[in-house]
Amino acid sequence: MEKHVTDAGITIQPVYTQPVAMQELPGEFPFTRGIHASMYRDKLWTMRQYAGFSTAEASNQRYHYLLQQGVMGLSVAFDLPTQIGYDSDHPMAEGEVGKVGVAIDSLEDMERLFKDITLEQISTSMTINATGFILLALYIALAKKQGADLKKISGTIQNDILKEYAARGTFIYPPQPSMRLITDIFAYCSKEVPKWNTISISGYHIREAGANAVQELAFTLSNGKAYLKAALDKGLDINVFAQRLSFFFNAHNHLFEEVAKFRAARRMWANITLSLGATDTKAQMLRFHTQTGGSTLTAQQPHNNIVRVAVQTLAATLGGTQSLHTNGFDEALSLPTEEAARIALRTQQIIGYESGVADTVDPLAGSYYVEALTNEIETRAWELIGKIDAMGGAVSAIEQGFVQEEIARSAYQYQQQIERGEKVIVGMNKFTMEDTGSPDIFRIDDSIRKVQSDRLAALRAKRDNGQVQLLLQQLETAARSSDNLMPLVVTAVENYCTLGEIADTLRKVWGEYRS
């Protein structure tokens, strides 16, 4: 590998001397320099900590702790059974309940998860895709029980199924009905929950699967185009629904490449939305959440990860993120302990309040290197998007395996560079030490499944099961039509239909996708 090359393979010139036209202003199309004229001078990014594990009560305790420590918004992680539509007592859930996130089976669990938290007063991000429509319905049902004004509740569901097929794997249904669910959410929320971000189009998991910065950008924006076109085909107004789309990017280790990626992303999305008919500037803005790179964390010398996360936090904030989650230093070993979560949050707070990053808008603008790198990343990403468009768009490119193959090739090349020592990973392939033992590990007890199963049995014994069956039959009938499913799903969860029952009802109609 050449010495002066970015992670995406872009050659770095020793010096940049060509003049750069700095005519663009922050807050103005195409938003290269930020979507707000004053950016963090008026308001810092939303500081989130992604958390969820075990039971709803255990996660609720962590949320209260994080809110006390200065978190500005909650970010919920769900366990694998919840993500792929199985109740905790389903045979497929064995060994996974509460492990990588919180187990949510019903409205009762949602009530426990947000106990003593007023939904009108916080912004909640939920990392959920195939069952995103059910979790959104549960959140809405809980807000109604709290007496909240649905016009005021705010947050985000990830709801990005295309990247699941390409990079992550927690899909349930085939692409077409999955896209139908997404556009149903767009239409429903635009009227009922207008402040809710209906999708968080995710490059994060694409990058975690092995893509480089250019691929992350190109594949993410291609997916975004597919969602725009699907909504337009449904007759929705791009100037309305596009305002509630957001993005979710990875902050990796190469500081300048990541900053340039974020700047290029805003410029490219502004032009994509304009080309598809968006005339309202708010519909042209790319707003994004960032998470520091989980795949960059090492189990060896885990405290080194604190420094990695700090550099990645700088990349996200210098690049103009609207929201940020910082990883715990121990996440290559386990879910983060309270200490690791606190250090990760303090990293954001120190950079936000002490570093001067927030004192000016787009601090790296005008750097010959950063401007040239922004342009080069954009050029290469457009070339890749052009290939995807020629295949018929993102859905077709995924179905043909193109995106998956590109990611796999990039991941293989990167791993080879590490193994040959061309890519230095401090503490892993250079500057290594004898094993000095691991820090405290946060472990989840397998008894959680029995707790959840007992609760499900009690719920099914006391609810109106005749009403449950009627609502599930109505949902099945609606799924065979073109009716918007969200009102029925909200009513179903209000009557304590479980997540698994709703997901299985739609499995009967649409089947399951096999890659």
XYZ file of C-alpha atoms in Angstrom:
515
model
C 0.000 0.000 0.000
C 1.297 3.480 -0.847
C 2.296 5.575 2.115
C 0.064 8.570 1.373
C -3.287 7.034 0.500
C -6.629 7.346 2.285
C -8.571 4.284 3.433
C -10.677 4.502 0.255
C -7.535 4.442 -1.888
C -7.420 8.143 -2.789
C -3.857 9.334 -3.293
C -2.908 12.215 -1.027
C -0.807 14.860 -2.728
C 2.116 16.232 -0.663
C 0.773 19.774 -0.982
C -2.380 21.421 -2.321
C -1.747 24.743 -3.993
C -4.646 25.239 -6.384
C -6.969 28.035 -5.303
C -10.353 26.913 -3.996
C -13.478 28.959 -4.683
C -15.188 29.480 -1.334
C -18.401 31.015 -2.617
C -20.744 28.585 -0.846
C -22.176 29.652 2.486
C -23.340 27.427 5.357
C -27.091 26.962 5.390
C -27.444 27.514 1.651
C -27.812 25.070 -1.243
C -26.042 22.683 -1.779
C -25.171 22.699 1.952
C -21.591 21.469 1.593
C -20.649 23.608 4.573
C -23.594 22.626 6.754
C -27.375 22.789 6.754
C -27.557 25.614 9.292
C -26.002 29.048 8.823
C -24.640 29.146 12.367
C -24.309 25.372 13.018
C -23.047 24.655 16.557
C -22.676 28.331 17.504
C -26.406 28.308 18.277
C -26.896 24.703 19.365
C -24.548 21.746 19.816
C -25.257 18.435 18.143
C -27.580 16.079 20.031
C -25.416 13.921 22.277
C -26.813 10.399 22.356
C -25.639 7.131 23.859
C -26.910 3.962 22.207
C -28.198 1.700 24.965
C -30.497 -1.234 25.478
C -30.025 -4.643 27.054
C -31.719 -7.289 29.130
C -35.213 -6.345 30.294
C -37.030 -3.075 29.775
C -36.512 -2.233 33.466
C -32.731 -2.665 33.214
C -32.570 -0.484 30.113
C -34.804 2.119 31.756
C -32.320 2.391 34.618
C -29.478 3.011 32.115
C -31.562 5.677 30.319
C -32.187 7.550 33.560
C -28.464 7.332 34.348
C -27.519 8.694 30.921
C -30.064 11.519 31.153
C -28.582 12.479 34.525
C -25.107 12.529 32.909
C -26.185 15.002 30.223
C -27.441 12.917 27.304
C -29.753 15.037 25.123
C -31.643 12.210 23.432
C -32.175 8.491 23.909
C -31.029 5.875 21.414
C -32.546 2.421 21.827
C -30.879 -0.880 20.940
C -33.154 -3.908 20.513
C -32.261 -7.579 20.854
C -32.135 -9.834 17.795
C -35.528 -11.516 18.320
C -37.174 -8.086 18.447
C -35.281 -7.035 15.312
C -36.449 -10.025 13.266
C -39.994 -10.298 14.564
C -39.969 -13.074 17.154
C -41.458 -12.916 20.638
C -39.074 -13.867 23.435
C -40.746 -17.251 23.938
C -40.350 -18.287 20.282
C -37.897 -21.181 19.707
C -35.845 -18.949 17.371
C -35.270 -16.507 20.243
C -33.455 -18.982 22.465
C -30.025 -17.758 23.533
C -30.561 -14.232 22.167
C -33.152 -12.595 24.429
C -31.837 -9.318 25.831
C -28.276 -9.968 24.610
C -27.468 -7.225 22.067
C -30.343 -4.968 23.020
C -33.542 -4.804 25.009
C -36.319 -7.356 24.528
C -39.627 -5.724 23.533
C -42.595 -8.029 23.028
C -45.596 -5.829 23.756
C -46.900 -2.459 24.861
C -46.320 -3.556 28.450
C -42.577 -3.769 27.742
C -42.650 -0.326 26.108
C -44.299 1.101 29.229
C -41.524 -0.396 31.364
C -38.819 0.866 28.989
C -39.907 4.500 29.279
C -41.136 4.509 32.873
C -40.945 8.040 34.326
C -39.717 9.419 30.970
C -42.054 11.912 29.288
C -41.992 11.279 25.551
C -42.994 14.842 24.679
C -39.817 16.103 26.356
C -37.178 13.886 24.714
C -36.109 12.796 21.256
C -35.830 9.027 20.846
C -33.900 7.203 18.152
C -34.727 3.528 17.649
C -32.322 1.324 15.709
C -34.886 -1.005 14.200
C -35.599 -1.968 10.606
C -37.711 -4.974 9.606
C -40.004 -4.456 12.607
C -39.593 -0.672 12.649
C -43.290 -0.182 11.859
C -44.251 -2.183 14.977
C -41.851 -0.350 17.306
C -43.063 2.989 15.962
C -46.656 1.870 16.596
C -45.692 0.875 20.152
C -44.059 4.273 20.733
C -47.132 6.078 19.407
C -49.431 3.927 21.556
C -47.334 4.728 24.637
C -47.336 8.451 23.807
C -51.138 8.334 23.571
C -51.328 6.583 26.958
C -49.158 9.369 28.408
C -51.560 11.943 26.974
C -48.899 13.369 24.660
C -49.674 15.538 21.668
C -48.564 13.348 18.743
C -47.761 16.498 16.800
C -45.018 17.210 19.354
C -43.270 13.864 19.831
C -39.984 13.598 17.988
C -37.441 10.949 17.164
C -36.280 8.545 14.488
C -36.720 4.951 13.464
C -33.907 3.564 11.360
C -36.387 1.748 9.078
C -33.731 1.236 6.359
C -34.362 -2.240 5.003
C -32.213 -2.027 1.862
C -28.960 -1.961 3.813
C -30.155 -5.048 5.711
C -30.204 -7.040 2.472
C -26.798 -5.654 1.491
C -24.823 -5.596 4.702
C -26.476 -6.646 7.935
C -29.072 -9.388 7.538
C -31.918 -8.577 9.950
C -34.593 -8.595 7.254
C -37.864 -10.537 7.322
C -39.931 -9.901 4.208
C -38.953 -9.644 0.519
C -37.897 -6.212 -0.783
C -41.173 -5.101 -2.376
C -43.492 -5.547 0.640
C -40.734 -4.162 2.856
C -40.642 -1.027 0.713
C -44.446 -0.865 0.976
C -44.180 -0.771 4.793
C -41.682 2.075 4.566
C -43.881 4.213 2.331
C -46.883 3.442 4.572
C -44.865 4.918 7.439
C -43.961 7.997 5.358
C -47.605 8.650 4.560
C -48.927 7.966 8.067
C -46.359 10.046 9.925
C -46.626 13.045 7.612
C -50.191 13.458 8.898
C -50.176 11.965 12.392
C -46.619 12.396 13.743
C -45.143 15.211 11.632
C -41.983 15.762 13.722
C -40.960 12.107 13.504
C -38.024 11.196 11.246
C -39.503 8.289 9.340
C -36.260 6.735 8.143
C -32.573 6.923 8.961
C -30.839 5.813 5.792
C -27.820 4.000 7.098
C -24.295 3.951 5.790
C -23.062 2.911 9.219
C -23.672 -0.808 8.798
C -22.448 -0.748 5.214
C -19.131 0.587 6.519
C -19.085 -1.897 9.392
C -19.488 -4.707 6.844
C -16.258 -3.616 5.164
C -17.072 -0.828 2.701
C -14.706 2.108 2.327
C -15.762 5.761 2.617
C -16.659 6.164 -1.065
C -18.720 2.954 -1.091
C -20.467 3.901 2.147
C -21.486 7.214 0.610
C -22.509 5.855 -2.798
C -24.500 2.870 -1.520
C -26.243 4.948 1.153
C -27.304 7.696 -1.236
C -28.422 5.118 -3.800
C -30.652 3.575 -1.154
C -31.923 7.060 -0.380
C -32.825 7.578 -4.025
C -34.755 4.296 -3.999
C -36.807 5.427 -0.999
C -37.508 8.790 -2.638
C -38.700 7.121 -5.830
C -40.851 4.594 -3.953
C -42.587 7.411 -2.096
C -43.048 9.425 -5.294
C -44.589 6.355 -6.944
C -47.089 6.289 -4.050
C -48.053 9.858 -4.907
C -46.443 11.446 -1.838
C -45.156 15.023 -1.932
C -41.351 15.077 -1.890
C -41.371 18.540 -0.324
C -43.194 17.043 2.669
C -41.832 13.538 3.214
C -38.211 14.315 2.301
C -38.035 16.745 5.225
C -38.406 13.790 7.613
C -35.690 11.634 6.060
C -32.397 11.482 7.906
C -29.123 9.604 7.446
C -26.847 7.574 9.695
C -23.130 7.533 8.921
C -20.020 5.900 10.325
C -17.105 7.957 11.631
C -13.986 5.927 10.845
C -10.329 6.546 11.638
C -9.113 8.725 8.753
C -10.019 12.153 10.119
C -9.868 14.180 6.914
C -11.451 11.558 4.665
C -14.399 11.291 7.033
C -14.881 15.070 7.177
C -14.764 15.225 3.375
C -17.258 12.357 3.139
C -19.793 14.215 5.274
C -19.358 17.419 3.266
C -19.720 15.569 -0.047
C -22.803 13.729 1.234
C -24.710 16.956 1.856
C -23.839 18.340 -1.555
C -24.770 15.151 -3.389
C -28.088 14.662 -1.576
C -29.104 18.270 -2.261
C -28.629 17.632 -5.963
C -30.390 14.235 -5.848
C -33.497 15.686 -4.181
C -33.488 18.672 -6.543
C -33.317 16.371 -9.560
C -36.367 14.470 -8.275
C -38.449 17.603 -7.841
C -37.729 18.948 -4.352
C -38.011 22.732 -4.304
C -38.285 23.337 -0.551
C -34.777 23.799 0.862
C -35.682 21.752 3.953
C -36.456 18.805 1.673
C -33.009 19.172 0.063
C -31.057 19.084 3.319
C -29.151 15.975 4.362
C -29.440 15.711 8.138
C -27.460 12.925 9.734
C -26.642 11.045 12.903
C -23.155 9.616 13.334
C -21.798 6.728 15.349
C -18.111 6.197 15.900
C -16.744 3.121 14.139
C -17.470 -0.049 16.072
C -15.367 -2.167 13.718
C -12.305 -0.013 14.449
C -12.316 -0.977 18.134
C -9.825 -3.583 19.304
C -10.083 -6.190 22.035
C -6.325 -5.814 22.459
C -5.353 -2.849 24.678
C -9.007 -1.724 24.796
C -8.219 1.610 26.444
C -6.640 2.675 23.131
C -10.207 2.805 21.861
C -10.842 5.938 23.927
C -8.398 7.796 21.674
C -9.871 6.279 18.507
C -13.336 7.366 19.548
C -12.088 10.895 20.293
C -10.584 11.211 16.788
C -13.786 9.877 15.240
C -15.826 12.315 17.331
C -13.731 15.141 15.915
C -14.377 13.882 12.386
C -18.141 13.810 12.960
C -18.277 17.252 14.517
C -15.857 18.906 12.081
C -18.031 17.354 9.367
C -21.225 18.875 10.752
C -23.251 15.996 12.239
C -26.626 16.753 13.818
C -26.473 13.903 16.329
C -23.736 11.640 17.653
C -23.244 8.394 19.555
C -19.776 7.571 20.828
C -18.795 3.939 21.433
C -17.606 2.612 24.757
C -13.951 1.554 24.866
C -14.928 -1.996 25.880
C -17.376 -2.715 23.038
C -15.009 -5.101 21.252
C -15.459 -7.303 24.324
C -19.045 -6.775 25.487
C -21.887 -4.316 25.830
C -20.502 -1.134 27.433
C -20.303 -0.873 31.188
C -21.609 2.266 32.880
C -18.029 3.528 33.198
C -17.352 3.040 29.482
C -20.642 4.719 28.534
C -19.820 7.671 30.781
C -16.329 8.105 29.285
C -17.819 7.929 25.790
C -20.334 10.663 26.645
C -17.663 12.788 28.319
C -15.658 12.544 25.079
C -18.469 14.326 23.263
C -18.905 16.867 26.046
C -15.204 17.755 26.206
C -15.020 18.219 22.441
C -18.292 20.182 22.421
C -17.567 22.494 25.324
C -13.766 22.674 25.543
C -12.140 22.091 22.138
C -13.368 25.116 20.159
C -14.877 22.906 17.433
C -18.234 24.613 17.960
C -16.885 28.156 17.765
C -17.028 28.492 13.989
C -18.916 26.901 11.108
C -17.208 24.259 8.930
C -13.756 24.878 10.464
C -11.840 22.978 7.761
C -13.476 24.814 4.844
C -10.912 26.338 2.514
C -8.236 23.793 3.327
C -6.869 22.903 -0.094
C -6.588 19.270 0.978
C -10.078 18.952 2.474
C -11.739 20.743 -0.435
C -9.899 18.587 -2.982
C -10.710 15.434 -1.008
C -14.395 16.428 -0.813
C -14.462 16.824 -4.598
C -12.640 13.544 -5.231
C -14.909 11.552 -2.928
C -17.942 13.070 -4.626
C -16.622 12.233 -8.101
C -15.902 8.617 -7.196
C -19.243 8.207 -5.424
C -21.137 9.527 -8.462
C -19.319 6.990 -10.637
C -20.477 4.165 -8.373
C -24.030 5.528 -8.231
C -23.984 5.640 -12.033
C -23.242 1.903 -12.121
C -26.122 1.225 -9.726
C -28.509 3.390 -11.753
C -27.538 1.461 -14.888
C -28.611 -1.750 -13.120
C -32.036 -0.285 -12.406
C -31.369 1.274 -9.012
C -30.475 0.137 -5.508
C -33.073 -2.616 -5.143
C -32.029 -4.228 -8.414
C -28.311 -3.843 -7.625
C -28.841 -5.578 -4.277
C -30.929 -8.353 -5.840
C -28.127 -8.908 -8.385
C -25.549 -9.100 -5.576
C -23.496 -6.166 -6.884
C -23.490 -4.179 -3.635
C -22.710 -7.232 -1.514
C -19.807 -8.221 -3.766
C -18.323 -4.717 -3.712
C -18.465 -4.604 0.089
C -16.987 -8.089 0.437
C -14.107 -7.229 -1.918
C -13.313 -4.054 0.014
C -13.446 -5.884 3.360
C -11.097 -8.596 2.082
C -8.578 -6.078 0.767
C -8.629 -4.129 4.043
C -8.081 -7.284 6.095
C -5.175 -8.290 3.867
C -3.566 -4.894 4.433
C -3.851 -5.401 8.190
C -2.404 -8.895 8.053
C 0.532 -7.741 5.888
C 1.155 -4.869 8.303
C 0.514 -2.237 5.634
C -2.397 -0.888 7.655
C -1.210 -0.281 11.212
C -3.653 -1.042 14.014
C -1.963 0.115 17.201
C -1.893 -2.586 19.846
C -3.026 -5.293 17.439
C -0.460 -5.627 14.643
C 2.054 -3.080 15.951
C 3.065 -1.850 19.411
C 1.653 -5.006 20.913
C 1.914 -6.111 24.537
C 1.575 -9.290 26.484
C -2.040 -9.878 27.538
C -2.596 -7.900 30.727
C -6.178 -9.093 31.268
C -9.493 -7.656 30.189
C -11.419 -4.859 31.894
C -14.678 -5.664 33.645
C -17.107 -7.281 31.209
C -20.819 -6.516 31.144
C -22.691 -9.825 30.879
C -26.380 -10.566 30.312
C -27.933 -13.482 32.202
C -29.716 -16.157 30.154
C -32.594 -16.082 32.664
C -33.980 -13.023 30.836
C -35.776 -15.311 28.386
C -37.774 -16.960 31.173
C -38.695 -13.556 32.623
C -39.991 -12.389 29.247
C -41.753 -15.696 28.513
C -43.570 -15.601 31.858
C -44.681 -12.062 31.152
C -45.976 -13.042 27.722
C -47.977 -15.910 29.205
C -49.529 -13.578 31.774
C -50.328 -10.985 29.083
C -52.038 -13.533 26.833
C -54.100 -14.797 29.778
C -55.547 -11.388 30.691
C -56.005 -9.576 27.359
C -59.108 -9.825 25.134
C -57.932 -12.635 22.852
C -61.078 -12.480 20.709
C -60.276 -8.850 19.892
C -56.631 -9.772 19.255
C -57.611 -12.425 16.699
C -60.049 -10.049 15.001
C -57.390 -7.346 14.666
C -54.784 -9.781 13.338
C -57.291 -11.019 10.737
C -58.010 -7.423 9.706
C -54.271 -6.828 9.389
C -53.878 -9.909 7.194
C -56.719 -8.748 4.931
C -55.247 -5.229 4.684
C -51.823 -6.655 3.838
C -53.378 -8.289 0.767
C -54.710 -4.885 -0.331
C -53.000 -1.542 -0.867
C -54.357 0.010 2.341
C -51.959 1.795 4.681
C -51.174 -0.691 7.455
C -50.009 1.737 10.147
C -53.439 2.642 11.643
C -54.238 -1.057 12.051
C -50.842 -1.814 13.613
C -51.264 1.021 16.121
C -54.699 -0.316 17.090
C -53.295 -3.854 17.328
C -50.521 -2.943 19.759
C -52.929 -0.821 21.806
C -54.929 -4.026 22.270
C -51.754 -5.888 23.319
C -51.109 -7.873 20.179
C -47.450 -8.856 20.466
C -44.629 -7.969 18.119
C -44.227 -11.602 17.073
C -47.941 -12.033 16.352
C -47.997 -8.994 14.089
C -44.791 -10.006 12.291
C -46.088 -13.584 11.811
C -49.400 -12.325 10.393
C -47.478 -10.546 7.642
C -45.196 -13.566 7.148
C -48.339 -15.521 6.220
C -49.069 -13.010 3.454
C -45.621 -12.080 2.154
C -43.358 -14.941 3.189
C -39.725 -14.505 4.225
C -36.818 -13.318 2.093
C -33.921 -15.693 1.487
C -30.736 -14.119 0.205
